[in-house]
Amino acid sequence: MPIVDVAVYHDGTRLPGSPSLHEARALAAETGGFAWIGLLRPDEDELRELALTYDLHPLAVEDVLQGQQRPKLEHYNDSVFMVLRPARYLDEPELVEFGELHLFVGDNFVITIRLAENPELAEVRTRMEAEPDLLRLGPAAALYAILDRVVDDYEPVVLGLENDIGEIEDELFDGAGVSPELAKRIYLLSREVIEFQRATRPLLVAAEARHRAAERDLVDPELRRYLRDVIDHLILVTERVDSFRQLLRDLLNVHMGLVSQERNDRMTEMTEINIRQSDQMKKISSWAAIIFAPTLISGIYGMNFHQMPELAWPVGYPLALVAMAGFAGVLYAVFKKKDWL
């Protein structure tokens, strides 16, 4: 079995030795202490054996075997089953990596089953062993310490997401234009935020339910205050994550607006270019028409046709020149009035 650690604690102190699972339960019952067992990715047979030894509810065991559970708190007779979704922020790919942690808490045992490497609970155990007054409060204290570690690990994730959102804002409003990849980045970051919400918001509900149960069961007031502090931190995390989701939605709308504005600006620029080209074509066509008139007349009267008697008139050619100039002048006046020239 992939056992990380097995220990029995009595009066806030770890008892010597490395007991097996069966020995740990017997020793905890004998001394009035509690066993703290840590497992990493147990297979089905190992988990069934553990369930028989510690009388774990089969529905909770099935949840562990299936995995991919949302954070929750369930009560089974004299034990509590809790699911946590630890998280850590990965800087390089700008992603949030989620783990899955299952807890079984009874009167004289705490069992932690990790389905991923994250989080490392050895530090939690070391911290508790350094605080015997807290550890003396039993399995409930171990549950608090684990919750506290998971919630504390959420803070770097919040800061990482906040930094990513700040970078997106800078890129949107730096005046350098809208990057085609920016919408994709906003969408992917929104997915990370939604997944983070699924880890934190249900956990807040479960932690508050645990606090109410602690009050009902008259758990030590000091421990209830510690648990209340964890809940307060978790509330801040959930509120910030909720604001991230709304902010990303607004940023996506702004991005779409900027893209639309940029597209409209390009269309306006293209329209202006087409108008300028059209004006130029009008001018060219107008001058061509003006030039065409005298060219036509000169072409006709420049031919030596004997059948055209006016060519023999003394003023024949001068009249043709006058006609060319007059026709061209009329065309020029018309085109000028239409502002084609």
Coordinates of C-alpha atoms in Angstrom, one line a residue:
M1 CA 0.0 0.0 0.0
P2 CA 1.4 3.5 -0.9
I3 CA 1.5 4.7 2.7
V4 CA 3.1 8.1 3.2
D5 CA 3.0 8.1 7.0
V6 CA 1.2 6.3 9.9
A7 CA 1.4 7.6 13.4
V8 CA -0.5 7.6 16.7
Y9 CA -0.8 10.7 18.8
H10 CA -1.6 10.9 22.5
D11 CA -1.9 14.0 24.5
G12 CA -0.4 16.1 21.7
T13 CA 2.7 13.9 21.3
R14 CA 3.5 11.3 18.6
L15 CA 4.0 7.9 20.0
P16 CA 7.3 6.1 19.0
G17 CA 7.3 3.3 16.4
S18 CA 5.9 2.8 12.9
P19 CA 2.7 0.8 13.4
S20 CA 0.8 -0.8 10.6
L21 CA -2.8 0.2 9.8
H22 CA -4.3 -2.4 12.1
E23 CA -1.8 -1.7 14.9
A24 CA -2.4 2.1 14.6
R25 CA -6.1 1.7 15.2
A26 CA -5.6 -0.7 18.1
L27 CA -3.0 1.6 19.7
A28 CA -5.2 4.6 19.3
A29 CA -8.1 2.8 21.0
E30 CA -5.8 1.6 23.8
T31 CA -4.2 4.9 24.6
G32 CA -7.2 7.2 24.0
G33 CA -5.3 9.0 21.3
F34 CA -5.9 9.0 17.5
A35 CA -4.2 7.6 14.4
W36 CA -3.2 9.9 11.6
I37 CA -2.7 8.0 8.3
G38 CA -1.6 9.4 5.0
L39 CA -2.0 7.6 1.7
L40 CA -1.1 8.4 -1.9
R41 CA -3.1 7.0 -4.8
P42 CA -4.1 3.7 -3.2
D43 CA -5.6 1.1 -5.6
E44 CA -9.0 -0.5 -5.1
D45 CA -7.9 -3.5 -3.1
E46 CA -5.8 -1.4 -0.8
L47 CA -8.7 1.0 -0.3
R48 CA -11.1 -1.8 0.5
E49 CA -8.7 -3.2 3.1
L50 CA -8.5 0.3 4.7
A51 CA -12.3 0.6 4.7
L52 CA -12.6 -2.7 6.5
T53 CA -10.0 -1.8 9.1
Y54 CA -11.5 1.6 9.9
D55 CA -15.2 0.9 9.1
L56 CA -15.4 3.5 6.4
H57 CA -18.7 4.0 4.7
P58 CA -18.9 2.2 1.2
L59 CA -20.4 5.3 -0.5
A60 CA -17.5 7.4 0.6
V61 CA -15.1 4.7 -0.5
E62 CA -16.8 4.7 -3.9
D63 CA -16.3 8.5 -4.2
V64 CA -12.6 8.0 -3.6
L65 CA -12.3 5.2 -6.2
Q66 CA -14.1 7.3 -8.8
G67 CA -12.3 10.5 -8.1
Q68 CA -13.1 13.8 -9.8
Q69 CA -15.3 14.8 -6.9
R70 CA -16.3 18.3 -6.0
P71 CA -15.5 19.7 -2.5
K72 CA -18.1 18.5 0.0
L73 CA -18.8 17.4 3.5
E74 CA -20.8 14.3 4.4
H75 CA -21.5 12.7 7.7
Y76 CA -21.6 8.9 8.1
N77 CA -22.6 7.7 11.5
D78 CA -19.7 8.5 13.8
S79 CA -17.3 9.7 11.0
V80 CA -17.0 12.6 8.6
F81 CA -16.0 12.4 4.9
M82 CA -14.6 15.5 3.3
V83 CA -13.4 16.2 -0.2
L84 CA -11.0 19.1 -0.9
R85 CA -9.6 20.4 -4.2
P86 CA -6.1 21.8 -3.5
A87 CA -4.6 24.1 -6.2
R88 CA -1.3 25.7 -7.2
Y89 CA -0.4 28.2 -9.8
L90 CA 2.0 27.2 -12.6
D91 CA 3.9 30.4 -13.8
E92 CA 5.3 29.2 -17.1
P93 CA 2.1 27.8 -18.8
E94 CA -0.1 30.3 -16.7
L95 CA -2.4 27.5 -15.6
V96 CA -3.9 26.4 -12.3
E97 CA -3.1 22.8 -11.4
F98 CA -5.7 21.1 -9.2
G99 CA -5.3 18.1 -6.9
E100 CA -7.9 16.0 -5.0
L101 CA -7.7 15.2 -1.3
H102 CA -10.1 12.9 0.5
L103 CA -10.4 13.0 4.3
F104 CA -12.0 10.5 6.7
V105 CA -12.3 11.8 10.3
G106 CA -13.5 9.7 13.1
D107 CA -13.3 9.8 16.9
N108 CA -9.8 8.3 17.0
F109 CA -8.5 8.5 13.4
V110 CA -7.7 10.9 10.6
I111 CA -7.1 9.4 7.1
T112 CA -5.9 11.5 4.2
I113 CA -6.0 10.1 0.7
R114 CA -4.3 12.2 -2.0
L115 CA -5.0 11.4 -5.6
A116 CA -2.3 13.8 -6.7
E117 CA 1.1 15.0 -5.4
N118 CA -0.3 18.3 -4.5
P119 CA -0.5 19.3 -1.6
E120 CA 2.5 18.0 0.4
L121 CA 0.9 17.3 3.8
A122 CA 4.1 16.4 5.6
E123 CA 4.6 20.1 6.5
V124 CA 1.1 20.1 8.0
R125 CA 2.0 17.1 10.2
T126 CA 5.3 18.7 11.2
R127 CA 3.5 22.0 12.1
M128 CA 1.0 20.2 14.3
E129 CA 3.7 18.1 16.0
A130 CA 5.3 21.4 16.9
E131 CA 2.1 22.6 18.5
P132 CA 1.1 20.0 21.1
D133 CA -1.5 22.1 22.7
L134 CA -3.4 22.2 19.4
L135 CA -2.7 18.6 18.5
R136 CA -4.0 17.6 21.9
L137 CA -7.5 18.5 20.6
G138 CA -7.6 15.4 18.5
P139 CA -8.7 14.6 14.9
A140 CA -10.7 17.8 14.6
A141 CA -7.4 19.8 15.0
A142 CA -5.8 17.7 12.3
L143 CA -8.7 18.5 10.0
Y144 CA -8.4 22.2 10.8
A145 CA -4.7 22.1 10.0
I146 CA -5.3 20.5 6.6
L147 CA -8.0 22.9 5.7
D148 CA -5.8 25.8 6.7
R149 CA -3.0 24.5 4.4
V150 CA -5.3 24.1 1.5
V151 CA -6.8 27.5 1.9
D152 CA -3.4 29.2 2.4
D153 CA -2.2 27.6 -0.9
Y154 CA -5.1 29.3 -2.7
E155 CA -3.5 32.7 -2.1
P156 CA -0.6 32.3 -4.6
V157 CA -3.2 31.1 -7.1
V158 CA -5.3 34.2 -6.6
L159 CA -2.2 36.4 -7.1
G160 CA -1.2 34.5 -10.2
L161 CA -4.6 35.0 -11.8
E162 CA -4.7 38.6 -10.7
N163 CA -1.3 39.2 -12.4
D164 CA -2.6 37.5 -15.6
I165 CA -5.6 39.8 -15.6
G166 CA -3.4 42.8 -15.2
E167 CA -1.3 41.8 -18.2
I168 CA -4.5 41.5 -20.3
E169 CA -5.7 44.9 -19.2
D170 CA -2.3 46.4 -20.1
E171 CA -2.4 44.8 -23.6
L172 CA -6.0 45.9 -24.2
F173 CA -5.4 49.6 -23.3
D174 CA -1.8 50.2 -24.3
G175 CA -2.9 51.7 -27.6
A176 CA -0.9 49.2 -29.7
G177 CA -3.9 47.5 -31.2
V178 CA -5.8 44.3 -30.4
S179 CA -3.9 41.1 -30.6
P180 CA -5.7 38.2 -32.3
E181 CA -4.5 35.9 -29.5
L182 CA -5.9 38.1 -26.8
A183 CA -9.4 36.8 -27.0
K184 CA -8.1 33.2 -26.7
R185 CA -6.1 34.1 -23.7
I186 CA -9.1 35.7 -22.0
Y187 CA -11.2 32.7 -22.7
L188 CA -8.6 30.2 -21.4
L189 CA -8.1 32.3 -18.3
S190 CA -11.9 32.4 -17.7
R191 CA -11.9 28.7 -17.8
E192 CA -9.2 28.6 -15.1
V193 CA -11.2 31.0 -13.0
I194 CA -14.4 28.9 -13.4
E195 CA -12.5 25.8 -12.4
F196 CA -11.1 27.6 -9.4
Q197 CA -14.6 28.7 -8.4
R198 CA -15.7 25.1 -8.5
A199 CA -12.9 24.3 -6.0
T200 CA -13.4 27.2 -3.6
R201 CA -17.2 27.9 -3.4
P202 CA -18.3 24.4 -2.5
L203 CA -15.5 24.2 0.0
L204 CA -16.8 27.3 1.7
V205 CA -20.2 25.7 2.0
A206 CA -18.6 22.5 3.4
A207 CA -16.3 24.4 5.9
E208 CA -19.3 26.4 7.2
A209 CA -21.3 23.2 7.7
R210 CA -18.3 21.8 9.6
H211 CA -18.2 24.9 11.8
R212 CA -21.9 24.5 12.6
A213 CA -21.4 20.9 13.4
A214 CA -18.4 21.8 15.7
E215 CA -20.6 24.2 17.6
R216 CA -23.4 21.6 17.9
D217 CA -20.9 19.0 19.1
L218 CA -19.3 21.4 21.6
V219 CA -15.9 21.2 20.0
D220 CA -13.2 23.2 21.9
P221 CA -14.0 27.0 21.5
E222 CA -10.4 27.7 20.6
L223 CA -10.5 25.2 17.7
R224 CA -13.8 26.7 16.5
R225 CA -12.1 30.1 16.4
Y226 CA -9.3 28.6 14.3
L227 CA -11.8 27.1 12.0
R228 CA -13.7 30.4 11.7
D229 CA -10.4 32.1 10.7
V230 CA -10.0 29.6 7.9
I231 CA -13.6 30.3 6.8
D232 CA -12.9 34.0 6.8
H233 CA -9.9 33.6 4.5
L234 CA -11.9 31.3 2.2
I235 CA -14.6 33.9 2.0
L236 CA -12.0 36.5 0.8
V237 CA -10.7 34.0 -1.8
T238 CA -14.2 33.2 -3.2
E239 CA -15.1 36.9 -3.4
R240 CA -11.9 37.7 -5.3
V241 CA -12.4 34.8 -7.6
D242 CA -16.0 35.9 -8.3
S243 CA -14.7 39.4 -9.1
F244 CA -12.1 37.9 -11.5
R245 CA -14.9 36.1 -13.4
Q246 CA -16.9 39.3 -13.8
L247 CA -13.8 41.3 -14.7
L248 CA -12.8 38.8 -17.4
R249 CA -16.3 38.9 -18.8
D250 CA -16.0 42.7 -19.0
L251 CA -12.5 42.5 -20.6
L252 CA -13.9 40.1 -23.2
N253 CA -16.7 42.6 -24.0
V254 CA -14.1 45.4 -24.3
H255 CA -11.9 43.3 -26.5
M256 CA -14.9 42.6 -28.8
G257 CA -15.7 46.3 -28.9
L258 CA -12.1 47.2 -29.8
V259 CA -12.0 44.6 -32.5
S260 CA -15.3 46.0 -33.9
Q261 CA -14.0 49.5 -33.7
E262 CA -10.8 48.5 -35.4
R263 CA -12.8 46.8 -38.1
N264 CA -15.0 49.8 -38.6
D265 CA -12.0 52.1 -38.8
R266 CA -10.5 49.9 -41.5
M267 CA -13.8 49.9 -43.4
T268 CA -14.0 53.7 -43.1
E269 CA -10.4 54.0 -44.4
M270 CA -11.1 51.7 -47.3
T271 CA -14.3 53.7 -48.1
E272 CA -12.3 56.9 -48.1
I273 CA -9.7 55.4 -50.4
N274 CA -12.5 54.2 -52.8
I275 CA -14.0 57.7 -52.7
R276 CA -10.6 59.3 -53.5
Q277 CA -10.1 56.8 -56.3
S278 CA -13.6 57.5 -57.6
D279 CA -12.9 61.2 -57.6
Q280 CA -9.6 60.7 -59.5
M281 CA -11.4 58.6 -62.1
K282 CA -14.0 61.3 -62.5
K283 CA -11.3 63.9 -63.1
I284 CA -9.5 61.6 -65.5
S285 CA -12.7 60.9 -67.4
S286 CA -13.7 64.6 -67.4
W287 CA -10.3 65.6 -68.9
A288 CA -10.5 62.8 -71.4
A289 CA -14.0 64.0 -72.5
I290 CA -12.7 67.6 -72.8
I291 CA -9.8 66.5 -74.8
F292 CA -11.9 64.1 -76.9
A293 CA -14.1 66.9 -78.2
P294 CA -11.4 68.9 -80.0
T295 CA -9.7 65.7 -81.0
L296 CA -12.9 64.5 -82.7
I297 CA -13.4 67.8 -84.5
S298 CA -9.8 68.0 -85.5
G299 CA -9.9 64.4 -86.7
I300 CA -12.8 65.1 -88.9
Y301 CA -11.7 68.4 -90.4
G302 CA -8.1 67.4 -90.6
M303 CA -9.1 65.0 -93.4
N304 CA -8.8 66.3 -96.9
F305 CA -12.3 65.4 -98.1
H306 CA -13.4 67.2 -101.2
Q307 CA -17.0 66.4 -100.4
M308 CA -16.8 68.8 -97.4
P309 CA -17.3 72.2 -99.0
E310 CA -16.7 74.1 -95.7
L311 CA -13.1 73.2 -95.9
A312 CA -12.8 75.4 -98.9
W313 CA -14.2 78.4 -97.1
P314 CA -11.7 81.1 -96.1
V315 CA -12.9 80.8 -92.5
G316 CA -13.5 77.1 -92.5
Y317 CA -10.5 76.0 -90.4
P318 CA -10.8 79.0 -88.0
L319 CA -14.5 78.1 -87.4
A320 CA -13.4 74.5 -86.7
L321 CA -10.9 75.7 -84.1
V322 CA -13.5 78.0 -82.6
A323 CA -16.0 75.0 -82.4
M324 CA -13.3 72.8 -80.8
A325 CA -12.5 75.5 -78.2
G326 CA -16.2 76.2 -77.5
F327 CA -17.1 72.6 -77.1
A328 CA -14.2 72.0 -74.8
G329 CA -15.1 75.1 -72.8
V330 CA -18.7 73.9 -72.4
L331 CA -17.5 70.5 -71.2
Y332 CA -15.1 72.2 -68.8
A333 CA -17.8 74.4 -67.3
V334 CA -20.2 71.4 -66.9
F335 CA -17.5 69.2 -65.2
K336 CA -16.3 72.1 -63.0
K337 CA -19.9 72.7 -61.8
K338 CA -20.2 69.1 -60.9
D339 CA -16.9 69.3 -59.0
W340 CA -15.3 66.6 -61.2
L341 CA -12.3 68.8 -61.9

